Coordinates of C-alpha atoms in Angstrom, one line a residue:
X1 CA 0.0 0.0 0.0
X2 CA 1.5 3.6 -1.0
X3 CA 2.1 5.8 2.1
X4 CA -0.3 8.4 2.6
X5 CA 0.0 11.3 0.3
X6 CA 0.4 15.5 2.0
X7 CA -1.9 17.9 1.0
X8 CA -1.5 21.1 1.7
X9 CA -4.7 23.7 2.6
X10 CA -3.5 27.5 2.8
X11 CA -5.8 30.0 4.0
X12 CA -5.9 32.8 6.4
X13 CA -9.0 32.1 7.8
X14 CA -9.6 28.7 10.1
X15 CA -13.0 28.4 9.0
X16 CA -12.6 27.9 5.3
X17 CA -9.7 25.2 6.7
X18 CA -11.8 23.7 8.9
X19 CA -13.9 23.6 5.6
X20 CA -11.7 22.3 3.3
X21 CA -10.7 19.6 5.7
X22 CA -14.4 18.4 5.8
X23 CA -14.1 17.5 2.1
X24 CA -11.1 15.9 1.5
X25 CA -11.0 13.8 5.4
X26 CA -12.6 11.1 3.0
X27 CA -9.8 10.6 1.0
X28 CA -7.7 9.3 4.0
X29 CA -4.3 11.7 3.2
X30 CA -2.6 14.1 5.2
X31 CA -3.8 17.0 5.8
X32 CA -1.6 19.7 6.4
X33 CA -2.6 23.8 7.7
X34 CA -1.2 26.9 6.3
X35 CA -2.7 30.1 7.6
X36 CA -0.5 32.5 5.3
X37 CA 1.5 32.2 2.5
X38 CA 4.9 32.2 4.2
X39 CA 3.8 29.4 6.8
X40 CA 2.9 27.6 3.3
X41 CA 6.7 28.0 2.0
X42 CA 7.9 26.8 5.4
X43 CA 6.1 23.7 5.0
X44 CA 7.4 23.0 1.9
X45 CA 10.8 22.8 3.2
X46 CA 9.8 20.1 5.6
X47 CA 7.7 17.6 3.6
X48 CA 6.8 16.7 0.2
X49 CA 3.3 17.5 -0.7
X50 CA 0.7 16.0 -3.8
X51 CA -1.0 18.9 -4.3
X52 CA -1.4 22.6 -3.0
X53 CA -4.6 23.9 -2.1
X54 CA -4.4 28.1 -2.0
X55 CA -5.9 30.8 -1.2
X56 CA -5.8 33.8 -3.9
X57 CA -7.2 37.0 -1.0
X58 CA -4.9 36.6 2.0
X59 CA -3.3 39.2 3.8
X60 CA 0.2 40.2 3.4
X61 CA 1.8 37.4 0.6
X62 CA -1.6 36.7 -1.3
X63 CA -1.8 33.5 -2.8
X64 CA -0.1 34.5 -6.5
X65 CA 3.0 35.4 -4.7
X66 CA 2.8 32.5 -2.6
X67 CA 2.7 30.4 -5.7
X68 CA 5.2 32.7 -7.5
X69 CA 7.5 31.3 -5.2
X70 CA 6.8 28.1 -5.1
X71 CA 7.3 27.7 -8.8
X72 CA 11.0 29.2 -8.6
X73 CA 12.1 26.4 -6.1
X74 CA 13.7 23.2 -7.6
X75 CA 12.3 21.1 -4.6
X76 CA 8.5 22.2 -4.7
X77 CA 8.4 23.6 -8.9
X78 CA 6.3 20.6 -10.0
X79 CA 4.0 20.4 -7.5
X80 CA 0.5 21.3 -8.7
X81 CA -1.9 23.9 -7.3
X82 CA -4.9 24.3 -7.5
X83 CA -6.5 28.4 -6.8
X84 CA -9.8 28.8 -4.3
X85 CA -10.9 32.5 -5.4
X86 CA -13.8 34.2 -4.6
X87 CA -16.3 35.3 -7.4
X88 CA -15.2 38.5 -9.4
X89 CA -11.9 38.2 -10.1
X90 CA -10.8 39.7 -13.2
X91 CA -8.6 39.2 -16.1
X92 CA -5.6 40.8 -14.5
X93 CA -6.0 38.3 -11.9
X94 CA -6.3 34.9 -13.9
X95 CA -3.3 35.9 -16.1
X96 CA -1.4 36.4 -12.7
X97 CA -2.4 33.2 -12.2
X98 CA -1.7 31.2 -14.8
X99 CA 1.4 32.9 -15.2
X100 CA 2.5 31.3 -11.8
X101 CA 2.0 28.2 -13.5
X102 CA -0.7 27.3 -11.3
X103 CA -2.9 23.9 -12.6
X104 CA -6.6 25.0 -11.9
X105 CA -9.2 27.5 -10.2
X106 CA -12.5 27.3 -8.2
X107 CA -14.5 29.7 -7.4
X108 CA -15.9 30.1 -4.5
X109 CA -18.4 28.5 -3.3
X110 CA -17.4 25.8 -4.9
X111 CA -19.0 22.3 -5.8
X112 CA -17.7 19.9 -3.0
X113 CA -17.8 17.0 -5.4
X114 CA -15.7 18.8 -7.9
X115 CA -13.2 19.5 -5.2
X116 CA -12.5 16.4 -4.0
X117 CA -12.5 15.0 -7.3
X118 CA -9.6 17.2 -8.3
X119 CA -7.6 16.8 -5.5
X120 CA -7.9 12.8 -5.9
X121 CA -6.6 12.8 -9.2
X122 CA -3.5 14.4 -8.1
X123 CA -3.1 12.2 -5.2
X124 CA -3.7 9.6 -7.5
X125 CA -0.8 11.0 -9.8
X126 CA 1.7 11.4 -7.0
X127 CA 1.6 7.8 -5.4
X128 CA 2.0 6.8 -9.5
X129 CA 4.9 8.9 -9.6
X130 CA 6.2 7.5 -6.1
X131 CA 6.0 4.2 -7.2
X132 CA 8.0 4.8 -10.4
X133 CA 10.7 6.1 -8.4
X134 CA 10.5 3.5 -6.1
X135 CA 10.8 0.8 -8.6
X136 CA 13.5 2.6 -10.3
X137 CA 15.9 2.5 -7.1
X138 CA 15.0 -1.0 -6.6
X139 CA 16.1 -1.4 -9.7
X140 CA 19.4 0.0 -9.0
X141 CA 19.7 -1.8 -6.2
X142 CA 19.4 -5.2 -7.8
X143 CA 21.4 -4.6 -10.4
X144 CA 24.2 -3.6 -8.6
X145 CA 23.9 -6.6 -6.4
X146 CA 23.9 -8.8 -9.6
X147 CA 28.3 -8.1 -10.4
X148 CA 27.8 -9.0 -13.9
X149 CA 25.7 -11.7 -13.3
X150 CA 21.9 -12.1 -15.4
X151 CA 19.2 -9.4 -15.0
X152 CA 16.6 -11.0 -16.8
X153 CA 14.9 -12.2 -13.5
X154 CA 14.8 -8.0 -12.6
X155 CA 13.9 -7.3 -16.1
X156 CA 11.1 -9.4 -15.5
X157 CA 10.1 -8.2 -12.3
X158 CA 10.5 -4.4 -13.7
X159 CA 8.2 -5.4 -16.5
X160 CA 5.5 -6.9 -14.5
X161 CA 5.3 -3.2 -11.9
X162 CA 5.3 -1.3 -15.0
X163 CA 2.1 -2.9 -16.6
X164 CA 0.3 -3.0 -13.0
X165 CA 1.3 0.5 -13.4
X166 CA 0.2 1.1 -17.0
X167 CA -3.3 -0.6 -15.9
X168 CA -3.7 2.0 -12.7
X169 CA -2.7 5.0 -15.0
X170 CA -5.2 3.4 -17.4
X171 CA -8.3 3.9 -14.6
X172 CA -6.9 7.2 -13.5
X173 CA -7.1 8.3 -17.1
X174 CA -11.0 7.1 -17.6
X175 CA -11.7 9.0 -14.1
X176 CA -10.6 12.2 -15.3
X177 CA -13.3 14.9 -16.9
X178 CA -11.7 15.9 -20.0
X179 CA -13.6 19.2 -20.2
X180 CA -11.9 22.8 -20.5
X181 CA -11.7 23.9 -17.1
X182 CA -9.9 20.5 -16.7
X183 CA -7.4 20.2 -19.6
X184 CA -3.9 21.3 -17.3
X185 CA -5.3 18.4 -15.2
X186 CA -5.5 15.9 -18.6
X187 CA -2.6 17.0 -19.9
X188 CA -0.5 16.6 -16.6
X189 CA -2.0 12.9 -16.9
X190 CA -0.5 12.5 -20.8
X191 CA 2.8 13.8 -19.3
X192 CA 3.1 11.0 -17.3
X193 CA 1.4 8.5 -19.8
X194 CA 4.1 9.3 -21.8
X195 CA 7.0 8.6 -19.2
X196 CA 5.5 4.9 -18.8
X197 CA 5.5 4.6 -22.4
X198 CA 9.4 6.0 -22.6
X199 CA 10.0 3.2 -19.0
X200 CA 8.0 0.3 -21.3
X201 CA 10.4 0.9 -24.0
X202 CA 13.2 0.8 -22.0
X203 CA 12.2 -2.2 -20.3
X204 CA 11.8 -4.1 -23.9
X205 CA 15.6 -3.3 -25.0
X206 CA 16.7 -4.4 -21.2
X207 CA 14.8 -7.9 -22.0
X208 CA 16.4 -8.2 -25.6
X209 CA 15.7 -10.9 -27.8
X210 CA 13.4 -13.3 -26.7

């Protein structure tokens, strides 16, 4: 079983937290409390996190800031976040946004279902991606225990964790709403189709001729 995942909730107000943490308890992750942008950042130095969960309005570092500097660390760059705004933000705004390379918005108040939903499929994505990496030092590992002997046994071991992967990735893809508001979400999804397919490939020349 993959260790549970952090999320990370950043608001100023304890209410909306209290909130958000009504929603996602379901999912069974950790949760993890920021009341300001720069108690967000500190976080991030002290765990890895699935997905971000920000504020735009919040006193002092608002939440484009925050994100602003998330996005220029190497540690916490990929990780994706997802905006809670309140209704009438403008243009201005939303470019802001996006130019933070943030991954979606909702509006406040905002459909529960949806949330949840969204922050799954990132979960989802992470423990996908953890168990790539895992795999890949186990990997390592064996093959350095092998001095020169025969890999095929890891080969085959490799090849069978990427397929179970494949066929997870697989689900996760037919879970995801492929509409507009959704389409950094599906194309964060084909990023990391595409990876398997690059590890599947490499697999096959490790196994050689049959």
């Amino acid at each position: 079983m993959p260790h549970k995942a952090n999320i990370l909730l950043v608001d100023d107000r304890d209410d909306n937290l209290t909130a958000l943490e009504a929603i996602l308890t379901s999912l069974d992750q950790n949760l993890v409390r920021a009341s300001s942008g720069e108690a967000a950042l500190k976080a991030l130095l002290e765990d890895d996190f699935a997905v971000i969960l920000l504020d735009v309005m919040m006193p002092g570092m608002d939440g484009f800031e925050t994100a602003a500097h998330i996005k220029q660390r190497e540690k916490t760059k990929e990780i994706p976040i997802i905006f809670l705004t309140g209704a009438g933000i403008d243009r201005h705004q939303v470019f802001r946004g996006y130019a933070s390379r943030s991954i979606d918005y909702l509006t406040k108040p905002f459909d529960p279902w949806v949330l949840r939903a969204k922050v799954e499929v990132f979960v989802e994505l992470y423990h996908t991606k953890q168990q790539l990496r895992e795999q890949s030092r186990r990997l390592q590992r064996e093959l350095g225990e092998e001095t020169g002997g025969p890999v095929r046994p890891v080969v085959t071991q490799l090849s069978d964790r990427v397929a179970e992967i494949s066929e997870n990735l697989e689900q996760l893809r037919a879970r995801i709403v492929t509409d507009e508001s959704d389409s950094r979400t599906v194309a964060a999804v084909r990023d990391l189709d595409h990876s398997v397919a690059q590890l599947t490939r490499l697999v096959e020349a490790m196994r050689g001729p049959a």
